[in-house]
Structure formats: C-alpha cells, structure tokens
CSV table of C-alpha atoms and ligand atoms in Angstrom, one decimal:
chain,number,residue,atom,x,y,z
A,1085,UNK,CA,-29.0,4.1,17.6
A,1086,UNK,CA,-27.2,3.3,14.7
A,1087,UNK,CA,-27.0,-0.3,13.0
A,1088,UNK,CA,-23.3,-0.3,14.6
A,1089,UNK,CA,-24.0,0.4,17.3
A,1090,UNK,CA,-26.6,-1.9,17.8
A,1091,UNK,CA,-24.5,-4.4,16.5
A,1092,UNK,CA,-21.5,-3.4,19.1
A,1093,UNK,CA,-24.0,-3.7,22.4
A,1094,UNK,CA,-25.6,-7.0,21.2
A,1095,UNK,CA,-22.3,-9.1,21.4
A,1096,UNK,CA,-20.2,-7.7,24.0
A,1097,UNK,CA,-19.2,-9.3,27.4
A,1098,UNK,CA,-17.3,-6.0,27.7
A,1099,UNK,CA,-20.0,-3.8,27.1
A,1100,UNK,CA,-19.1,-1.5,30.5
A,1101,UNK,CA,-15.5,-1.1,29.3
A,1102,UNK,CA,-16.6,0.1,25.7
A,1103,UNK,CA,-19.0,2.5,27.4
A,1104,UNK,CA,-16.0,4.0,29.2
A,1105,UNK,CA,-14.3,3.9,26.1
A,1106,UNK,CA,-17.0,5.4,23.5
A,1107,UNK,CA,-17.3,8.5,26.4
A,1108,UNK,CA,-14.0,9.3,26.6
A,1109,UNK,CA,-13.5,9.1,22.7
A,1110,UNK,CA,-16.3,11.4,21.9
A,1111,UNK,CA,-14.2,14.1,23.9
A,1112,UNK,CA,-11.7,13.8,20.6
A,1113,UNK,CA,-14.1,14.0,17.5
A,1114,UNK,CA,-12.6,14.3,13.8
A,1115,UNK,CA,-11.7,18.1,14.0
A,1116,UNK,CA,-9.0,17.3,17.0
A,1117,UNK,CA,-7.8,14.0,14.8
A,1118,UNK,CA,-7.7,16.5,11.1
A,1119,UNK,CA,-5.8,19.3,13.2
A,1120,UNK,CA,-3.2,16.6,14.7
A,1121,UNK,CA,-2.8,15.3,11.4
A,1122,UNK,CA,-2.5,18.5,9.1
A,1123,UNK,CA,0.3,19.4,11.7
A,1124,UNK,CA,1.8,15.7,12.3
A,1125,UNK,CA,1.5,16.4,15.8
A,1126,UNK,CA,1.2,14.0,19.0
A,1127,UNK,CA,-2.5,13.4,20.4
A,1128,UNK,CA,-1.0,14.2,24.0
A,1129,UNK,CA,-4.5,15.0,25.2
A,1130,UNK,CA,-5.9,11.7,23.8
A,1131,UNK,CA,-3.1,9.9,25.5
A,1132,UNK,CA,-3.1,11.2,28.6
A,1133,UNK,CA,-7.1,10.5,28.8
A,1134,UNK,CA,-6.5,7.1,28.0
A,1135,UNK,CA,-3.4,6.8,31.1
A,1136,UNK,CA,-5.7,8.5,33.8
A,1137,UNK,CA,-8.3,6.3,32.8
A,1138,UNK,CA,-6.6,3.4,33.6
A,1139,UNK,CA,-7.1,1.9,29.9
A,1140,UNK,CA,-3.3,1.4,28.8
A,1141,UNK,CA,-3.0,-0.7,32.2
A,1142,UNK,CA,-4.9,-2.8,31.5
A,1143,UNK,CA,-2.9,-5.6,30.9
A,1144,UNK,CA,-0.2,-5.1,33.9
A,1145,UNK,CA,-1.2,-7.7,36.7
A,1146,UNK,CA,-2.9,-5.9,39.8
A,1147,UNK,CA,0.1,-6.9,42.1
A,1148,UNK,CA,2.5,-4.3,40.0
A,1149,UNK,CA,-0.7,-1.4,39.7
A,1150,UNK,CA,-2.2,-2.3,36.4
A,1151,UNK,CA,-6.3,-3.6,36.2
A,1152,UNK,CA,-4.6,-7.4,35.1
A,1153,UNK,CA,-7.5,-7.5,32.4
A,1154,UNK,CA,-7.5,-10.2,29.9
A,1155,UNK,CA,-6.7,-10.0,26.1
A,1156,UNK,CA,-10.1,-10.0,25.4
A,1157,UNK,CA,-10.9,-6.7,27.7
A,1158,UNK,CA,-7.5,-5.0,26.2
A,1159,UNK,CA,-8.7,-5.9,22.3
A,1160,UNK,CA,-11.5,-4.6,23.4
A,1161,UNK,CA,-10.5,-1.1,23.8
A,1162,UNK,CA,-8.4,-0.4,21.4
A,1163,UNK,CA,-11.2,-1.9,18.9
A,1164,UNK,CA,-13.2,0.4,20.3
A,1165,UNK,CA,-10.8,3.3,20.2
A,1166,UNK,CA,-10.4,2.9,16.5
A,1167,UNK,CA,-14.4,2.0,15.9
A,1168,UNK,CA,-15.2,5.8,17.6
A,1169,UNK,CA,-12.5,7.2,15.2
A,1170,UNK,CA,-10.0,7.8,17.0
A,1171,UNK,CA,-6.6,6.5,16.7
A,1172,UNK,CA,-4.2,4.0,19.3
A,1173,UNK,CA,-1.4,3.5,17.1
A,1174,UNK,CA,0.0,6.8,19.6
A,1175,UNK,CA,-0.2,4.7,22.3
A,1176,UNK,CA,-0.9,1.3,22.0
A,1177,UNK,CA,2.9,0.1,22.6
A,1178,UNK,CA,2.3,1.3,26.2
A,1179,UNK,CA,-0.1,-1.8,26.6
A,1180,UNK,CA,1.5,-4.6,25.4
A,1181,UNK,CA,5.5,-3.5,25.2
A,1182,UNK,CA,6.1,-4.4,28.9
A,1183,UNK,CA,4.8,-7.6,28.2
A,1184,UNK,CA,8.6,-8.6,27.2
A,1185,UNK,CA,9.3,-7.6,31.0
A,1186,UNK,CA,6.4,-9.2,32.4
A,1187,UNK,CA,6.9,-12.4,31.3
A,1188,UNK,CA,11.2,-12.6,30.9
A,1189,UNK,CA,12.4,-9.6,33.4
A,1190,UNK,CA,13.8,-10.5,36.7
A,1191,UNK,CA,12.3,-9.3,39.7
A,1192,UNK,CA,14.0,-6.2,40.4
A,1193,UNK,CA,13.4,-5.2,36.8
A,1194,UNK,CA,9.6,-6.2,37.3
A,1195,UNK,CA,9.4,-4.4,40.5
A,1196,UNK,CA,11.3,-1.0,39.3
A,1197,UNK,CA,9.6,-0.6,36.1
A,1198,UNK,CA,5.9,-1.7,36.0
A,1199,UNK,CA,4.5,-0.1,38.9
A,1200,UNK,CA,5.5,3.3,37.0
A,1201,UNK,CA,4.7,2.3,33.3
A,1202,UNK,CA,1.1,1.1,35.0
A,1203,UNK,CA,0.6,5.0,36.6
A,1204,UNK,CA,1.9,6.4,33.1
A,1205,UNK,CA,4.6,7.8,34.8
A,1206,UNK,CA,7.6,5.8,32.9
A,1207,UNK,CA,6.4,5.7,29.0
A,1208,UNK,CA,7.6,2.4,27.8
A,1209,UNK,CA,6.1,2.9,24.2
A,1210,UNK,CA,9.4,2.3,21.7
A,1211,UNK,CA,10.3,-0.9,20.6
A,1212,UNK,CA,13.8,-1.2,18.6
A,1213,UNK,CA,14.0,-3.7,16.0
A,1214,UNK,CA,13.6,-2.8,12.9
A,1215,UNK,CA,16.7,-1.6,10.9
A,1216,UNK,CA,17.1,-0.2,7.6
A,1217,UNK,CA,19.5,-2.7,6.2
A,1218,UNK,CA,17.6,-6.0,7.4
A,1219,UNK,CA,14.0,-5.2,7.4
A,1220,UNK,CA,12.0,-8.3,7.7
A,1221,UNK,CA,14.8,-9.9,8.1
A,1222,UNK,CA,15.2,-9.7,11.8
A,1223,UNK,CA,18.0,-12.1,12.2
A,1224,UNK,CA,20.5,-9.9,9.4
A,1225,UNK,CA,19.9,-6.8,12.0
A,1226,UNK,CA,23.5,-5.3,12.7
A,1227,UNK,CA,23.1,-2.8,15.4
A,1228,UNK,CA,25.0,-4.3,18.5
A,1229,UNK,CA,25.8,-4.5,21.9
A,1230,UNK,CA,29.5,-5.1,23.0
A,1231,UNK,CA,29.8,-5.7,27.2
A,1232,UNK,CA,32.2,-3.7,28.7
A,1233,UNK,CA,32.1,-4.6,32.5
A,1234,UNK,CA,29.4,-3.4,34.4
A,1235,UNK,CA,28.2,-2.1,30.8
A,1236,UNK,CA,27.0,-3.2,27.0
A,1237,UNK,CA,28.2,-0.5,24.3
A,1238,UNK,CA,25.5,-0.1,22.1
A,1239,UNK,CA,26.5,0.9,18.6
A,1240,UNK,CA,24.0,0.9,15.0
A,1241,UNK,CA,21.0,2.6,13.5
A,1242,UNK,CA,17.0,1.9,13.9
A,1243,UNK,CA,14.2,2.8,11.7
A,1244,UNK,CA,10.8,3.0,12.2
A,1245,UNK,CA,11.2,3.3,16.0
A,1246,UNK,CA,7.7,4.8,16.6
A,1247,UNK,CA,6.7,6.8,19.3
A,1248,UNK,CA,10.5,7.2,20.5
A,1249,UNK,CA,10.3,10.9,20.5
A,1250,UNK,CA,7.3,9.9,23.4
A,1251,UNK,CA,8.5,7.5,25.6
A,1252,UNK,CA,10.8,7.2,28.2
A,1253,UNK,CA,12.3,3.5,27.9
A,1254,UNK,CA,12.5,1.5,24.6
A,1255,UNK,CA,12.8,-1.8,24.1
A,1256,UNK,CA,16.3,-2.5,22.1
A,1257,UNK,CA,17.2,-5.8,20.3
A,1258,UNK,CA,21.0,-5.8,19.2
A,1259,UNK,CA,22.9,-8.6,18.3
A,1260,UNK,CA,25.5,-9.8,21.6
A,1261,UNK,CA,27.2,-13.0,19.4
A,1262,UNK,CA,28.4,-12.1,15.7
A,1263,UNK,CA,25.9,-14.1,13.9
A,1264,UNK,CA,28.9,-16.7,12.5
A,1265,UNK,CA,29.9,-17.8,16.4
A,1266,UNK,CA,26.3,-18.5,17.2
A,1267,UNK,CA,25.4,-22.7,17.3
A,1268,UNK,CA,21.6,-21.9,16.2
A,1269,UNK,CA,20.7,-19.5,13.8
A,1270,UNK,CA,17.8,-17.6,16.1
A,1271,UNK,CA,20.9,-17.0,19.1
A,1272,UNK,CA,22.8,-13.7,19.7
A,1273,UNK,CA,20.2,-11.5,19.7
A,1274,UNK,CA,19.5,-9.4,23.1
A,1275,UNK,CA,17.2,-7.2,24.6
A,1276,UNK,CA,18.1,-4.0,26.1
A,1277,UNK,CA,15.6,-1.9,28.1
A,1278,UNK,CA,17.1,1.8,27.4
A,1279,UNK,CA,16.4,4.4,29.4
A,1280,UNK,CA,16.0,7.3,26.7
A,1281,UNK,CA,16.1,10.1,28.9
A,1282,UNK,CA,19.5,9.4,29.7
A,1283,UNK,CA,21.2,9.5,26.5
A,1284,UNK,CA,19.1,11.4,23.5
A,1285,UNK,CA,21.4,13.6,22.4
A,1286,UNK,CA,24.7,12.6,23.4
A,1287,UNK,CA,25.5,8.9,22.4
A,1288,UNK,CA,22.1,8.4,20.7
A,1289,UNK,CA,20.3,11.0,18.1
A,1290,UNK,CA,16.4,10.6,17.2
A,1291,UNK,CA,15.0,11.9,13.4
A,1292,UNK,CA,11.0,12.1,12.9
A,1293,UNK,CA,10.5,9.9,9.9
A,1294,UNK,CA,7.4,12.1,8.2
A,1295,UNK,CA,4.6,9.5,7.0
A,1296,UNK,CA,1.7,9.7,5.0
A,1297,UNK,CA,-0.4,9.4,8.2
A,1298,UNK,CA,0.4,11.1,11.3
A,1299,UNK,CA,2.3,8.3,12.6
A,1300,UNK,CA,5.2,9.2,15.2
A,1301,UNK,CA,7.7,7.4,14.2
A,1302,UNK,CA,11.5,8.1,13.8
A,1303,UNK,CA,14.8,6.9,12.8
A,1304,UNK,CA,17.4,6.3,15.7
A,1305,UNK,CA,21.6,6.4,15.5
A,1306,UNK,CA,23.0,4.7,18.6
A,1307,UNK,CA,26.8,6.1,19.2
A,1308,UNK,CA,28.8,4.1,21.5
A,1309,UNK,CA,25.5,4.5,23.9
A,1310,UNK,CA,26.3,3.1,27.3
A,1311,UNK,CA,23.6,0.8,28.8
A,1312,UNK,CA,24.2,-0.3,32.2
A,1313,UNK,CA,24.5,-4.4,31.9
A,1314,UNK,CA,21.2,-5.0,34.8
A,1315,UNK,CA,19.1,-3.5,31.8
A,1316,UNK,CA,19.5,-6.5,30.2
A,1317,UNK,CA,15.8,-8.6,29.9
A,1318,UNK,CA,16.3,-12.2,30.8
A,1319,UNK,CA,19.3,-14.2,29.3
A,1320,UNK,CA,22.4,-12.9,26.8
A,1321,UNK,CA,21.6,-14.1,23.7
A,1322,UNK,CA,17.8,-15.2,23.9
A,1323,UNK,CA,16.6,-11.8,22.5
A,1324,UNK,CA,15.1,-13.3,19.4
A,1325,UNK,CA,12.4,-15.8,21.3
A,1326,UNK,CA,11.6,-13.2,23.8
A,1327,UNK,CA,10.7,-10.5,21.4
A,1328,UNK,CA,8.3,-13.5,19.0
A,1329,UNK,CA,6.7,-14.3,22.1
A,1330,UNK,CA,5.3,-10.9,22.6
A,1331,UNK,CA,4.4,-10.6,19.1
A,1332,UNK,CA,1.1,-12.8,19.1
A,1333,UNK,CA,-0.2,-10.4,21.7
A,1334,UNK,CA,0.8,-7.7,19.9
A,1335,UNK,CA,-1.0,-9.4,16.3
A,1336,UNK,CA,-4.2,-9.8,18.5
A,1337,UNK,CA,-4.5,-6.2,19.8
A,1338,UNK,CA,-3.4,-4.5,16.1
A,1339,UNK,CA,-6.4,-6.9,14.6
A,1340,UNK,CA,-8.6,-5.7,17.2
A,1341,UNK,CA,-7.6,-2.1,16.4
A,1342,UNK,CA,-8.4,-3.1,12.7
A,1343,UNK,CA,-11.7,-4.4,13.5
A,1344,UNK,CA,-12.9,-1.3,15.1
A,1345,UNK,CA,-11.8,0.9,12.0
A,1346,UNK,CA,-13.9,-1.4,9.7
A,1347,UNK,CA,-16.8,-0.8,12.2
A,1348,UNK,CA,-16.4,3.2,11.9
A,1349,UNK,CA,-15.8,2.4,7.9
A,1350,UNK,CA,-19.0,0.4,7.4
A,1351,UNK,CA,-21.0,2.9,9.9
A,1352,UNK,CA,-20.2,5.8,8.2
A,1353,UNK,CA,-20.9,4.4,5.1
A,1354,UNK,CA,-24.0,3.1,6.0
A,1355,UNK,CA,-25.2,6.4,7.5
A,1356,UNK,CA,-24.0,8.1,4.6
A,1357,UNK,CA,-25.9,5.6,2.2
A,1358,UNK,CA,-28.9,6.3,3.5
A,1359,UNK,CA,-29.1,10.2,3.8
A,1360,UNK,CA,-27.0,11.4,0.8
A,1361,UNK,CA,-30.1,11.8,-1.8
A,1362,UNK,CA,-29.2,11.4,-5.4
A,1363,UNK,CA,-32.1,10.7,-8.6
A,1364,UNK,CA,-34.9,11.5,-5.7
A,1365,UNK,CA,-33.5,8.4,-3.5
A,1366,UNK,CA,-31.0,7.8,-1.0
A,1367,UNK,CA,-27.9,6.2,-2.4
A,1368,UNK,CA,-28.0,3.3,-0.2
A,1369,UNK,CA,-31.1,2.1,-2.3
A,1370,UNK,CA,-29.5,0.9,-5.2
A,1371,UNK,CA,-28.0,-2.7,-4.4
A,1372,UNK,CA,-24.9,-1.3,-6.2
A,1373,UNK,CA,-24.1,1.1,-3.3
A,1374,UNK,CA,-25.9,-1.8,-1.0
A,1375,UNK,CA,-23.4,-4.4,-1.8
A,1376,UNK,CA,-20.1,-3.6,-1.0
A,1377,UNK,CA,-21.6,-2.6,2.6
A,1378,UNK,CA,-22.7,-5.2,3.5
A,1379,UNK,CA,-19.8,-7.8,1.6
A,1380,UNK,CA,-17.6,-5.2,3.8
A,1381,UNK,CA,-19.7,-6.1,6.9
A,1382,UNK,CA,-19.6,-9.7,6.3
A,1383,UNK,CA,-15.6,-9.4,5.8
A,1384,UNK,CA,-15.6,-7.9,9.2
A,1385,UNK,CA,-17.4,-10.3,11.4
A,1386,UNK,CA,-15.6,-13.1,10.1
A,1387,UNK,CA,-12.2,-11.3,10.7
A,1388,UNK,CA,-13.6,-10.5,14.3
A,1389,UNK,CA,-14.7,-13.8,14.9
A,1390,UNK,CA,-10.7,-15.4,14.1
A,1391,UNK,CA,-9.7,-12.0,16.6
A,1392,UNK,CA,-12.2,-13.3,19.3
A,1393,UNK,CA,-10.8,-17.1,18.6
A,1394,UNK,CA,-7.2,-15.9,19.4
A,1395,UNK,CA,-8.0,-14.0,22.1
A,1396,UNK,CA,-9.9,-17.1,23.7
A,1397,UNK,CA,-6.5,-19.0,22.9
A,1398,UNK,CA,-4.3,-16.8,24.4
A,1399,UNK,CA,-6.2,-16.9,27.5
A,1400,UNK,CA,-6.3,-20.7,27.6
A,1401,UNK,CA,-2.5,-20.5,27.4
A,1402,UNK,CA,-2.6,-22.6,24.3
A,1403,UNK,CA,-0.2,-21.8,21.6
A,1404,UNK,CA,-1.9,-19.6,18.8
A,1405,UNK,CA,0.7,-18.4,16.0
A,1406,UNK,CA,-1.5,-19.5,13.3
A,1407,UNK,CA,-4.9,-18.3,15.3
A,1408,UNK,CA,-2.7,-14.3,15.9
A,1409,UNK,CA,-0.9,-14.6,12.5
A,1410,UNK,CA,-4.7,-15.3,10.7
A,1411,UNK,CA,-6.1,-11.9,13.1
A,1412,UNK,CA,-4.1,-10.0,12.0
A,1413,UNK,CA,-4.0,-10.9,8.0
A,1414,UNK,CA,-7.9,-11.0,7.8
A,1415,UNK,CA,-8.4,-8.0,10.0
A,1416,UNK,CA,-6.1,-6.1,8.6
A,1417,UNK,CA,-7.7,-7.3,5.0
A,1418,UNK,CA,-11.5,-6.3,6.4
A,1419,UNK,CA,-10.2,-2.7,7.3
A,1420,UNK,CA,-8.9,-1.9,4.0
A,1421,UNK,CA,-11.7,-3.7,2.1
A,1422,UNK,CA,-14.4,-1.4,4.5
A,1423,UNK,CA,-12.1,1.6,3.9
A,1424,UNK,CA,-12.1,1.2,-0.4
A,1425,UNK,CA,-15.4,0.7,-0.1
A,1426,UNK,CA,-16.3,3.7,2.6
A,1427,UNK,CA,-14.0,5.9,-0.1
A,1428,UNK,CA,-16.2,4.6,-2.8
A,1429,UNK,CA,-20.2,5.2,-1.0
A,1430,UNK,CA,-18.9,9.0,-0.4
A,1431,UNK,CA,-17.7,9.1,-3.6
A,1432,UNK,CA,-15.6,12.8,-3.9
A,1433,UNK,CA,-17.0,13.4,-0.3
A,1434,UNK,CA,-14.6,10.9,0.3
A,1435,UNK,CA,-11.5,12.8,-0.7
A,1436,UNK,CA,-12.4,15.7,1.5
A,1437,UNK,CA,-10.7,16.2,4.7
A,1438,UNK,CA,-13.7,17.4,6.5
A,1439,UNK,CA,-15.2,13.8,6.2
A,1440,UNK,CA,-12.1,11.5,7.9
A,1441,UNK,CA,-12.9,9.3,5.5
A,1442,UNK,CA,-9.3,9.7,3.9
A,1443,UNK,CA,-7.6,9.9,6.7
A,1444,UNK,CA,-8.9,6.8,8.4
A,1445,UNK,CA,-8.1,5.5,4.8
A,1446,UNK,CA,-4.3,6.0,5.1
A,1447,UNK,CA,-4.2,5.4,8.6
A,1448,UNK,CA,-5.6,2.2,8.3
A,1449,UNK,CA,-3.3,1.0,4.9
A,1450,UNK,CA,-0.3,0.8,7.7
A,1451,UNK,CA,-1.9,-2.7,8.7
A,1452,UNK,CA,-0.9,-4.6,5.9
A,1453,UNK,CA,2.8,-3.4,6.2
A,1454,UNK,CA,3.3,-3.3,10.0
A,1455,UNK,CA,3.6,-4.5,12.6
A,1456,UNK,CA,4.2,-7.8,10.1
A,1457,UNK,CA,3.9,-7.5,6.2
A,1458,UNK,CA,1.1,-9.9,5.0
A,1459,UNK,CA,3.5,-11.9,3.0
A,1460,UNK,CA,4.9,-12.6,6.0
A,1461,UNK,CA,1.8,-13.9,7.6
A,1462,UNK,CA,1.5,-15.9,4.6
A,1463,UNK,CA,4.7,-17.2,4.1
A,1464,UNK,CA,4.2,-18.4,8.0
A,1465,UNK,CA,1.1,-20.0,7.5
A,1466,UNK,CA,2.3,-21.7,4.4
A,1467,UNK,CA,5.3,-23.1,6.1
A,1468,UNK,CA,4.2,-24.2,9.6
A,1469,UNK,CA,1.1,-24.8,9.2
A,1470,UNK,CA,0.6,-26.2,5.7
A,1471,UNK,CA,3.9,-27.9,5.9
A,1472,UNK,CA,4.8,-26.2,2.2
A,1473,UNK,CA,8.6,-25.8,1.4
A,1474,UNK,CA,10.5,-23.1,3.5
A,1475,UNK,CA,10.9,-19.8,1.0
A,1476,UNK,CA,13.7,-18.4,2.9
B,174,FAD,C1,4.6,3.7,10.3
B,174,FAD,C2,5.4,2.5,10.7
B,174,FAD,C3,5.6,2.3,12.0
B,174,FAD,C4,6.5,1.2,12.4
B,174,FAD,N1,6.8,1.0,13.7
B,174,FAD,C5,7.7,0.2,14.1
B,174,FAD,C6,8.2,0.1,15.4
B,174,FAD,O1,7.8,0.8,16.3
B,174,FAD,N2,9.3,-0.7,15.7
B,174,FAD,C7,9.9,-1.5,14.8
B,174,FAD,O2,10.8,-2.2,15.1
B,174,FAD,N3,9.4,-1.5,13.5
B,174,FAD,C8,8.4,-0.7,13.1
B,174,FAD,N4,7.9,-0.7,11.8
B,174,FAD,C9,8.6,-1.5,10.8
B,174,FAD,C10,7.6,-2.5,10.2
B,174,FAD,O3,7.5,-3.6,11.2
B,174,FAD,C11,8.3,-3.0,8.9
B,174,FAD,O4,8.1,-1.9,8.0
B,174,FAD,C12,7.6,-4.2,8.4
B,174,FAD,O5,7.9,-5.3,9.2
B,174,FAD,C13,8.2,-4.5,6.9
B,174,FAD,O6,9.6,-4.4,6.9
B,174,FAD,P1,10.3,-3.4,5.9
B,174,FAD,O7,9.6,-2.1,5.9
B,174,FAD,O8,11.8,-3.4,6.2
B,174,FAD,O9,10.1,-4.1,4.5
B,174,FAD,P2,11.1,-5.1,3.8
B,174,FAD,O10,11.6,-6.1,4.8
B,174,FAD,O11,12.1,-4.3,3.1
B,174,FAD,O12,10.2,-5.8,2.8
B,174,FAD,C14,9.6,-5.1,1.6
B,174,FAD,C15,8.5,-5.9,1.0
B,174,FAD,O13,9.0,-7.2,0.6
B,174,FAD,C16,8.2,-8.2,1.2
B,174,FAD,N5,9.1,-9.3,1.4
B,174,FAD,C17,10.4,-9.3,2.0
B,174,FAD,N6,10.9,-10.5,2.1
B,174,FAD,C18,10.0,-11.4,1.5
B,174,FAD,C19,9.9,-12.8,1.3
B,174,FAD,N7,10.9,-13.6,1.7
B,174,FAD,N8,8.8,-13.3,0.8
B,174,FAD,C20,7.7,-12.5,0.4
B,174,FAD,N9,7.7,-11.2,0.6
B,174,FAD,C21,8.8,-10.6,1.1
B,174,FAD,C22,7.7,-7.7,2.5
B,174,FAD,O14,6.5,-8.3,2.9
B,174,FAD,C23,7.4,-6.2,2.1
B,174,FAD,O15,6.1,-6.1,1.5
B,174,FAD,C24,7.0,0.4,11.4
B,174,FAD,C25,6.8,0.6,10.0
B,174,FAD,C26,6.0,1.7,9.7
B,174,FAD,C27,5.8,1.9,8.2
C-alpha cells in the first residue's frame, strides 16, 4: 500500500464508494488515456462505466432514479476518478448540469427529463454560456432568444460548449430583454434546455475546438433555431441567478476533481522518488527532491480541507460563495503546484508520454482558466467578502 493510498482509506467516510470507484478506474490505465489523447477522441468506454455504475446519478434525488447522494459522496468520486488517473472532465456535466432543472424546472420538466438523464439515457452534459465576444463577461453575452408564439427563435454563436458533440440536451443562456430595457442589470438573461438531436445540422452547426488536452469541447452557431417556448427553465428573464446558483456546486465538484489529480501527482512522485536510483541512492533522499513533495502534499490537504468545508456547507444549506469560490482557487492552485513539481521529481521522464505525467500536466492547467478564471475568484473574494472597491 502506497503512502496515498494509505492516506485516502484513513480519512474517508466514503471509503465503499471510492473502492467502487478505484475498481472501475483500474479497467482504464494510462495506455487507454495516452491512445484517447494522441487521437483527441471521446473515452466512451470510460463513460459508459461510469453511467451503468450508477456514479453520474448520483446526485438526482431517488424519487426521479438517481442514488440522491450528497455533495460530499459526488466530490468524492470524481476526486477519486482523477486521483486513479483518469479523467471526468468527459463527463462530469452529466452530474451536476441538471441541477439547474432540479432546483428551477417545473414539474413536467422535472418529471420528463431526470428520470432519463439519471439511466444515461438523455445526455444532458452541454452547458451554453460562454461566447466569444463577452467571455467573462456573462452579462455582455449577445446570442438571443426572440418568442415567437408557442416558440423562442434562438439566434448567436457559443464557444467552448464542451461535450456538445456528446450530449443530447444542453443547457442554453440567451439574452430574452435587450440589455438597455432591462430595470436591473443581472435581468434578461434565460435558460433554454435544447434538445440537440433535433436541430444539429439544420438551424444550429457544431465545430470541435482542438485543445492542448483532449478536451471535447466545440464552438456552436445557432441559426434561427426553433426551441419550443415549455423548454424554457423557470421564469423569462431570471436566467442569470439560475445559472450562479448551480455554479457553487459545480466549483465544489471541479475542486474535488483537482484534489484527486494532486493525489495521483504527489503519489507518483513519491513512488518515483524513491525507486529512480541516481549517485548510488534513490532520488527521494536528497531533501531537495524531498521538499517540494511534501510542500506539494501539504498544499493539498489544506486545499482539501476548504473542499470538505464547502461541501459540509452546501449540505447545511448555508450559503457558501466564498467557502466554493476558495475550493476551487486553492484546489486548483495545489494541482498545478503537485503537477510542476511531479514534472520536476521525473525530471525528462517527465516529458515522456509513456509516464502521463505530461499529460495529467496539461489536463490539469485547464483549472485555473475554467470553469472560473482565478482572477475571477479573486476579484470575488476581494469584493464581497473583503468589502474592497468593485473593479468592474
Ligand atoms: C477547455 C475549456 C472548456 C470549457 N468549457 C466550457 C463549457 O462547457 N461551457 C461554457 O460556457 N464555457 C466553457 N469554458 C469557458 C471558460 O469558462 C472560460 O474560458 C473562462 O471562464 C474564461 O473566459 P474567457 O476564456 O472568455 O477569458 P476572458 O474573459 O477573455 O478573459 C481573459 C483573461 O483575462 C482575465 N480577466 C478578464 N476580465 C478581468 C477583470 N475584470 N479583472 C481581472 N482579470 C480579468 C481572465 O481572468 C482571463 O485570465 C471552457 C473553456 C475551456 C478552455
């Protein structure tokens, strides 16, 4: 038993759920991850493991099919997905996207959709907001949705709409109220569930964005697309405040996800320090090779202990924007501080494919871009919870 994993078991009030987890990842070991990635292809196998399982469930309440699990249980998985070295970023969307239905769809919508997204049989794994123009700046987006009777009339562009060419619905925010009729700035926006398999093709058109990961993600042109007006989640113009409030679960489960690739990084790095024999010692033996682990491993636990604290939060129902916001920004700092420092103990090793070291590396840098740019974490912090001047 490795140090990791000794340090996984000791903690864990979800220890059976990691077991399952650990099992089924060790059916996808680095060669299936290095072939998906020299090809930029889908890990359908991996997915559909992790549907039959039940895993991506997880959070859908029993009543609708899913295993109603806590945060906790669903951070758990996916941190445990990533610390066996495999990868949720295909997949993770399915957890958490429906969440937006859960807590603001109507009952009809409720009862026709989350029964099928909990069997895997409706992918609801896109999530339409970011557009070229606007970026950050969610409120500036400018693809919209005009109603036309029993209709809205979708027209504008997406980017970074991962996962679309793998899901059935997506989850669409377009602006309803031109931004200079709207009374408060945050109105206007809607959300649109789209049912994908409908129009690809004729009124909406779907590019793979190539990455430097293998990250499925795509640019999307919407051409007078037709979206029937009962797709439309909760109230006209209340888009913006439906999609935040899904975001803190969202922040949790990414953190969680960035917590389990500093565990692989600091285990593999660890193992590696102590085997790979250079001036008739192992590596790990000089505290210059020493150091950075464990600083690395010390990173990690503290991040994991702010994931655990905004999990615990979540499930008391309190509010935790400051508790998600800080997961995310220190997880997502731990990752890339174990992955420098896993490139570093391997030293050329580490460039070479055969090792995943480098690509874990460059799948892992995505964290402090997406789903939220750090600045934006800290701008946040620094604004609402420090009470500093507003930046923008
Ligand atoms: C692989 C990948 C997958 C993604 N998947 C999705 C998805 O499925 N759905 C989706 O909607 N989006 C997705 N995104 C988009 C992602 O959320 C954005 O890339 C991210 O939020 C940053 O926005 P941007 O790229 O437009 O950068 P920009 O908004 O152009 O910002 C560029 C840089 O400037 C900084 N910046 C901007 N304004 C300020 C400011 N006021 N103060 C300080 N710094 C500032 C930003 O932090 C950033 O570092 C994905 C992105 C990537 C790369």
């Amino acid at each position: 038993m490795s140090a990791m994993t000794k340090h996984r078991t000791h903690t864990d009030e979800f220890a059976d759920i990691r077991e399952g987890v650990r099992a089924l990842c060790a059916k996808f070991p680095g060669e299936y991850w290095r072939t998906l990635d020299r090809e930029r292809a889908y890990p359908t196998e991996f997915v559909n493991a992790l549907t039959e399982a039940g895993y991506l469930a997880a959070l859908i309440p029993e009543e609708f099919g899913g295993s109603g699990l806590s945060i906790s249980a669903a951070a758990a998985i996916l941190e445990e997905v990533h610390a066996s070295g495999c990868n949720g970023a295909a997949c993770h969307a399915q957890m958490y996207t429906m969440g937006t239905i859960l807590r603001h769809g109507n009952d009809t919508q409720k009862a026709a959709y989350l029964p099928s997204i909990a069997s895997g049989d409706l992918r609801l794994q896109a999530f339409g907001v970011t557009e070229p123009t606007s970026g950050t700046d969610t409120l500036s987006l400018r693809t919209t949705a005009r109603r036309e009777g029993n209709h809205y009339v979708i027209n504008g562009q997406k980017i970074w709409t991962s996962r679309a060419e793998h899901s059935d619905l997506m989850l669409l925010l377009a602006r309803t109220t031109p931004r200079e009729k709207v009374t408060k700035r945050t109105d206007g926006l809607s959300v649109f569930l789209v049912d994908m398999r409908l129009a690809q093709g004729t009124s909406m058109s779907i590019t793979p964005i190539r990455t430097m990961m293998n990250h499925a993600t795509t640019q999307i042109f919407f051409d007078d697309l037709r979206v029937p007006a009962e797709n439309l989640i909760g109230e006209e113009g209340k888009g913006f405040r439906y999609i935040l409030s899904g975001m803190n679960a969202e922040r949790i489960l990414i953190a969680a996800e960035c917590i389990g690739d500093a565990k692989w990084f600091i285990d593999k790095a660890t193992r590696y320090a102590k085997e790979r024999v250079l001036f008739d010692r192992p590596i790990g033996q000089n505290q210059g090779v020493q150091f950075p682990i464990a600083r690395a491993y010390a990173q990690m636990r503290a991040a994991e202990l702010m994931v655990h604290e905004a999990a615990r939060k979540y499930e008391a129902g309190e509010d935790i924007g400051p508790e998600a916001n800080m997961a995310k920004l220190l997880a997502a700092d731990a990752s890339w501080a174990a992955a420098d420092m896993c490139v570093q103990t391997y030293g050329g090793f580490g460039f070479a494919e055969e090792y995943d070291v480098e690509r874990k590396f460059r799948e892992t840098r995505l964290y402090q871009v997406a789903p939220i740019s750090t600045n934006m974490i800290l701008s946040y912090l620094a604004e609402h919870v420090l009470g500093l001047p507003r930046s923008y």
